Amino acid sequence: MTSEYESAAAVTVRAPAKVNLQLAVGPARPDGFHALVTVYHAVSLFDEVTVSPSTRTSIKVRGEDAATVPADHTNLAWQAALALAAAAGLADRDAAVHIDIRKRIPAAAGLAGGSADAAATLVACNELWRTGLTGAELAEIGARLGSDVPFTLAGGTAVGRGRGEELTTALVSGAYHWALAFSHTGLSTPEVYATCDRLRAARAADTSESGPSIEPQLSTALMTALRSGDATAVGPQLSNDLQPAALSLQPDLRRTLAAGREFGALGAIVSGSGPTCAFLAKSAAHAGEIAVSLTGAGVCRAVARASGPAPGAAVLRQDAMS
Ligand code: C5P
C-alpha cells in the first residue's frame, strides 16, 4: 500500500458484472439508442484491471474469452484511460499506462463485461494519476463510453433510465443468489436491439397495431418484491423485453431457460441483450445445485454462481514504487 503522498506503481481495481432484473425497451430514439427503463443488479462476478505507468499505452487481456477481446485502442478500457486523461487535462506522456485486464466476465454475454473494464480503468487511472475526479465526474465520462458504465461504477441495485445511464438507487432488501449459464457464442448488442425492432414491427404489421410507441414503465410489482427481500416474490417479476430477440437469434437458449426452471429456479431470464441466462435461486446452495444440474444437462458452455447486490468498481490493491 502507498501513503497518501506517494504515487503508486500499480493500481488494481475490480468491477462487477450486472444482470437486468427488468429491461423495458421503448422505441429507438433519433440518436439510434433505445429509450429504456431498467433495473440493474450488480453480481459477484468481477473483472480485475491493473494499471501501471508506461512509456506508451498498451493493453493485455487474460482469462475468460480473452482471445475475443481486442487488445488495442478499440478496447473500452483503453478508451476509458484516454477519456479520463483528456478530462483531467493530462499531457500524453503523463497519461501512458499499461492496462492489464483479468477477465472472469465473459465477452458479448449481456453481463456488461466491457463496461466493467471501462469502469475499473476509470477508477484505477483516477487513483494512479491522483486526478481526484469525483464519482459523479467519472460517471459522466463513463456514460460517453457505454450506457452501462455508470452502473458498473456504482454497483448495488439501481434503476436506469434514458439509455441506461441515468441512475437512481433502488430500495432493496436481502441478498439474491444466482446461477449464470454462459452460451457457446456471444451476441452483438446492436444486433439484438435491431432484431427486437424487427420483431415488433412484424407483430405490429400482423395485428395492425400502431407499434411500440409507449414509453417504457418501471415495474412497481418488481420494486415491491425487491423491497420485501423475498426472492420467491422477485422471481416471477423478472422481465426482459430483449429476450424474444435474443431467443430468435439463439433458439437453443429456450432449452437452457426451461432446464433452469425445471431445476427449481424462482425466475429464469436472459440477462440484458444475452445470451447469458440468469437463474434466481432460493439460497447460495440452491444456486450451486442449479449450476451443477445445468452443466449435467449440457445446455450451456459453462456456469457460474454469483450473488447480488455486489459493490461497484473499487480499488483492491495499490503497489508502491520500488
Ligand atoms: O451503450 P452501449 O455501447 O452499451 O450500446 C451498445 C449498442 O447497443 C448501441 O450502439 C445500440 O445499438 C444499442 N443500445 C440501444 N439502446 C440502449 C443501449 C444500447 O439501442 N439504450
PDB file of N, CA, C and O in Angstrom, residues 287-312:
ATOM      1  N   ALA A 287     -28.338 -22.245  -5.683  1.00  0.00           N
ATOM      2  CA  ALA A 287     -27.685 -21.724  -6.899  1.00  0.00           C
ATOM      3  C   ALA A 287     -26.622 -22.718  -7.364  1.00  0.00           C
ATOM      4  O   ALA A 287     -26.485 -22.984  -8.573  1.00  0.00           O
ATOM      5  N   GLY A 288     -25.897 -23.295  -6.399  1.00  0.00           N
ATOM      6  CA  GLY A 288     -24.885 -24.308  -6.735  1.00  0.00           C
ATOM      7  C   GLY A 288     -25.525 -25.530  -7.371  1.00  0.00           C
ATOM      8  O   GLY A 288     -25.015 -26.076  -8.356  1.00  0.00           O
ATOM      9  N   GLU A 289     -26.657 -25.948  -6.804  1.00  0.00           N
ATOM     10  CA  GLU A 289     -27.343 -27.134  -7.349  1.00  0.00           C
ATOM     11  C   GLU A 289     -27.828 -26.875  -8.784  1.00  0.00           C
ATOM     12  O   GLU A 289     -27.700 -27.731  -9.655  1.00  0.00           O
ATOM     13  N   ILE A 290     -28.394 -25.689  -8.993  1.00  0.00           N
ATOM     14  CA  ILE A 290     -28.876 -25.360 -10.355  1.00  0.00           C
ATOM     15  C   ILE A 290     -27.694 -25.368 -11.325  1.00  0.00           C
ATOM     16  O   ILE A 290     -27.777 -25.920 -12.429  1.00  0.00           O
ATOM     17  N   ALA A 291     -26.569 -24.767 -10.891  1.00  0.00           N
ATOM     18  CA  ALA A 291     -25.384 -24.698 -11.759  1.00  0.00           C
ATOM     19  C   ALA A 291     -24.910 -26.104 -12.128  1.00  0.00           C
ATOM     20  O   ALA A 291     -24.636 -26.396 -13.303  1.00  0.00           O
ATOM     21  N   VAL A 292     -24.851 -26.980 -11.141  1.00  0.00           N
ATOM     22  CA  VAL A 292     -24.399 -28.365 -11.401  1.00  0.00           C
ATOM     23  C   VAL A 292     -25.376 -29.065 -12.348  1.00  0.00           C
ATOM     24  O   VAL A 292     -24.970 -29.736 -13.310  1.00  0.00           O
ATOM     25  N   SER A 293     -26.686 -28.874 -12.114  1.00  0.00           N
ATOM     26  CA  SER A 293     -27.695 -29.534 -12.954  1.00  0.00           C
ATOM     27  C   SER A 293     -27.639 -29.025 -14.398  1.00  0.00           C
ATOM     28  O   SER A 293     -27.790 -29.802 -15.343  1.00  0.00           O
ATOM     29  N   LEU A 294     -27.424 -27.711 -14.565  1.00  0.00           N
ATOM     30  CA  LEU A 294     -27.333 -27.146 -15.922  1.00  0.00           C
ATOM     31  C   LEU A 294     -26.137 -27.744 -16.655  1.00  0.00           C
ATOM     32  O   LEU A 294     -26.229 -28.079 -17.837  1.00  0.00           O
ATOM     33  N   THR A 295     -25.030 -27.885 -15.922  1.00  0.00           N
ATOM     34  CA  THR A 295     -23.833 -28.490 -16.529  1.00  0.00           C
ATOM     35  C   THR A 295     -24.146 -29.920 -16.948  1.00  0.00           C
ATOM     36  O   THR A 295     -23.845 -30.326 -18.077  1.00  0.00           O
ATOM     37  N   GLY A 296     -24.798 -30.669 -16.045  1.00  0.00           N
ATOM     38  CA  GLY A 296     -25.136 -32.063 -16.330  1.00  0.00           C
ATOM     39  C   GLY A 296     -26.062 -32.183 -17.529  1.00  0.00           C
ATOM     40  O   GLY A 296     -25.951 -33.120 -18.315  1.00  0.00           O
ATOM     41  N   ALA A 297     -26.974 -31.211 -17.686  1.00  0.00           N
ATOM     42  CA  ALA A 297     -27.948 -31.270 -18.781  1.00  0.00           C
ATOM     43  C   ALA A 297     -27.319 -30.869 -20.116  1.00  0.00           C
ATOM     44  O   ALA A 297     -27.939 -31.038 -21.169  1.00  0.00           O
ATOM     45  N   GLY A 298     -26.120 -30.311 -20.075  1.00  0.00           N
ATOM     46  CA  GLY A 298     -25.413 -29.945 -21.314  1.00  0.00           C
ATOM     47  C   GLY A 298     -26.100 -28.828 -22.081  1.00  0.00           C
ATOM     48  O   GLY A 298     -26.086 -28.820 -23.316  1.00  0.00           O
ATOM     49  N   VAL A 299     -26.705 -27.880 -21.365  1.00  0.00           N
ATOM     50  CA  VAL A 299     -27.462 -26.827 -22.060  1.00  0.00           C
ATOM     51  C   VAL A 299     -26.707 -25.489 -22.094  1.00  0.00           C
ATOM     52  O   VAL A 299     -27.300 -24.458 -22.408  1.00  0.00           O
ATOM     53  N   CYS A 300     -25.420 -25.507 -21.777  1.00  0.00           N
ATOM     54  CA  CYS A 300     -24.642 -24.269 -21.826  1.00  0.00           C
ATOM     55  C   CYS A 300     -23.157 -24.607 -21.912  1.00  0.00           C
ATOM     56  O   CYS A 300     -22.769 -25.764 -21.733  1.00  0.00           O
ATOM     57  N   ARG A 301     -22.334 -23.569 -22.184  1.00  0.00           N
ATOM     58  CA  ARG A 301     -20.882 -23.797 -22.300  1.00  0.00           C
ATOM     59  C   ARG A 301     -20.241 -23.926 -20.932  1.00  0.00           C
ATOM     60  O   ARG A 301     -19.347 -24.730 -20.708  1.00  0.00           O
ATOM     61  N   ALA A 302     -20.690 -23.078 -19.992  1.00  0.00           N
ATOM     62  CA  ALA A 302     -20.101 -23.061 -18.644  1.00  0.00           C
ATOM     63  C   ALA A 302     -21.094 -22.392 -17.715  1.00  0.00           C
ATOM     64  O   ALA A 302     -22.056 -21.753 -18.164  1.00  0.00           O
ATOM     65  N   VAL A 303     -20.894 -22.570 -16.408  1.00  0.00           N
ATOM     66  CA  VAL A 303     -21.787 -21.953 -15.424  1.00  0.00           C
ATOM     67  C   VAL A 303     -20.962 -21.194 -14.386  1.00  0.00           C
ATOM     68  O   VAL A 303     -19.769 -21.452 -14.223  1.00  0.00           O
ATOM     69  N   ALA A 304     -21.635 -20.268 -13.702  1.00  0.00           N
ATOM     70  CA  ALA A 304     -21.004 -19.593 -12.562  1.00  0.00           C
ATOM     71  C   ALA A 304     -22.095 -19.339 -11.533  1.00  0.00           C
ATOM     72  O   ALA A 304     -23.280 -19.259 -11.874  1.00  0.00           O
ATOM     73  N   ARG A 305     -21.664 -19.262 -10.278  1.00  0.00           N
ATOM     74  CA  ARG A 305     -22.585 -18.845  -9.223  1.00  0.00           C
ATOM     75  C   ARG A 305     -22.216 -17.425  -8.834  1.00  0.00           C
ATOM     76  O   ARG A 305     -21.039 -17.066  -8.856  1.00  0.00           O
ATOM     77  N   ALA A 306     -23.211 -16.631  -8.459  1.00  0.00           N
ATOM     78  CA  ALA A 306     -22.914 -15.259  -8.044  1.00  0.00           C
ATOM     79  C   ALA A 306     -24.036 -14.800  -7.136  1.00  0.00           C
ATOM     80  O   ALA A 306     -25.137 -15.364  -7.147  1.00  0.00           O
ATOM     81  N   SER A 307     -23.742 -13.775  -6.321  1.00  0.00           N
ATOM     82  CA  SER A 307     -24.809 -13.192  -5.511  1.00  0.00           C
ATOM     83  C   SER A 307     -24.828 -11.686  -5.715  1.00  0.00           C
ATOM     84  O   SER A 307     -23.843 -11.081  -6.160  1.00  0.00           O
ATOM     85  N   GLY A 308     -25.947 -11.081  -5.427  1.00  0.00           N
ATOM     86  CA  GLY A 308     -26.100  -9.634  -5.559  1.00  0.00           C
ATOM     87  C   GLY A 308     -26.960  -9.117  -4.424  1.00  0.00           C
ATOM     88  O   GLY A 308     -27.613  -9.911  -3.741  1.00  0.00           O
ATOM     89  N   PRO A 309     -26.993  -7.815  -4.176  1.00  0.00           N
ATOM     90  CA  PRO A 309     -26.249  -6.807  -4.915  1.00  0.00           C
ATOM     91  C   PRO A 309     -24.773  -6.766  -4.530  1.00  0.00           C
ATOM     92  O   PRO A 309     -24.454  -6.843  -3.340  1.00  0.00           O
ATOM     93  N   ALA A 310     -23.903  -6.668  -5.539  1.00  0.00           N
ATOM     94  CA  ALA A 310     -22.454  -6.579  -5.327  1.00  0.00           C
ATOM     95  C   ALA A 310     -22.029  -5.112  -5.417  1.00  0.00           C
ATOM     96  O   ALA A 310     -22.711  -4.307  -6.064  1.00  0.00           O
ATOM     97  N   PRO A 311     -20.903  -4.766  -4.773  1.00  0.00           N
ATOM     98  CA  PRO A 311     -20.436  -3.374  -4.854  1.00  0.00           C
ATOM     99  C   PRO A 311     -19.920  -3.013  -6.249  1.00  0.00           C
ATOM    100  O   PRO A 311     -19.574  -3.902  -7.030  1.00  0.00           O
ATOM    101  N   GLY A 312     -19.874  -1.731  -6.528  1.00  0.00           N
ATOM    102  CA  GLY A 312     -19.368  -1.237  -7.810  1.00  0.00           C
ATOM    103  C   GLY A 312     -17.852  -1.238  -7.839  1.00  0.00           C
ATOM    104  O   GLY A 312     -17.186  -1.801  -6.947  1.00  0.00           O
TER     105      GLY A 312
END
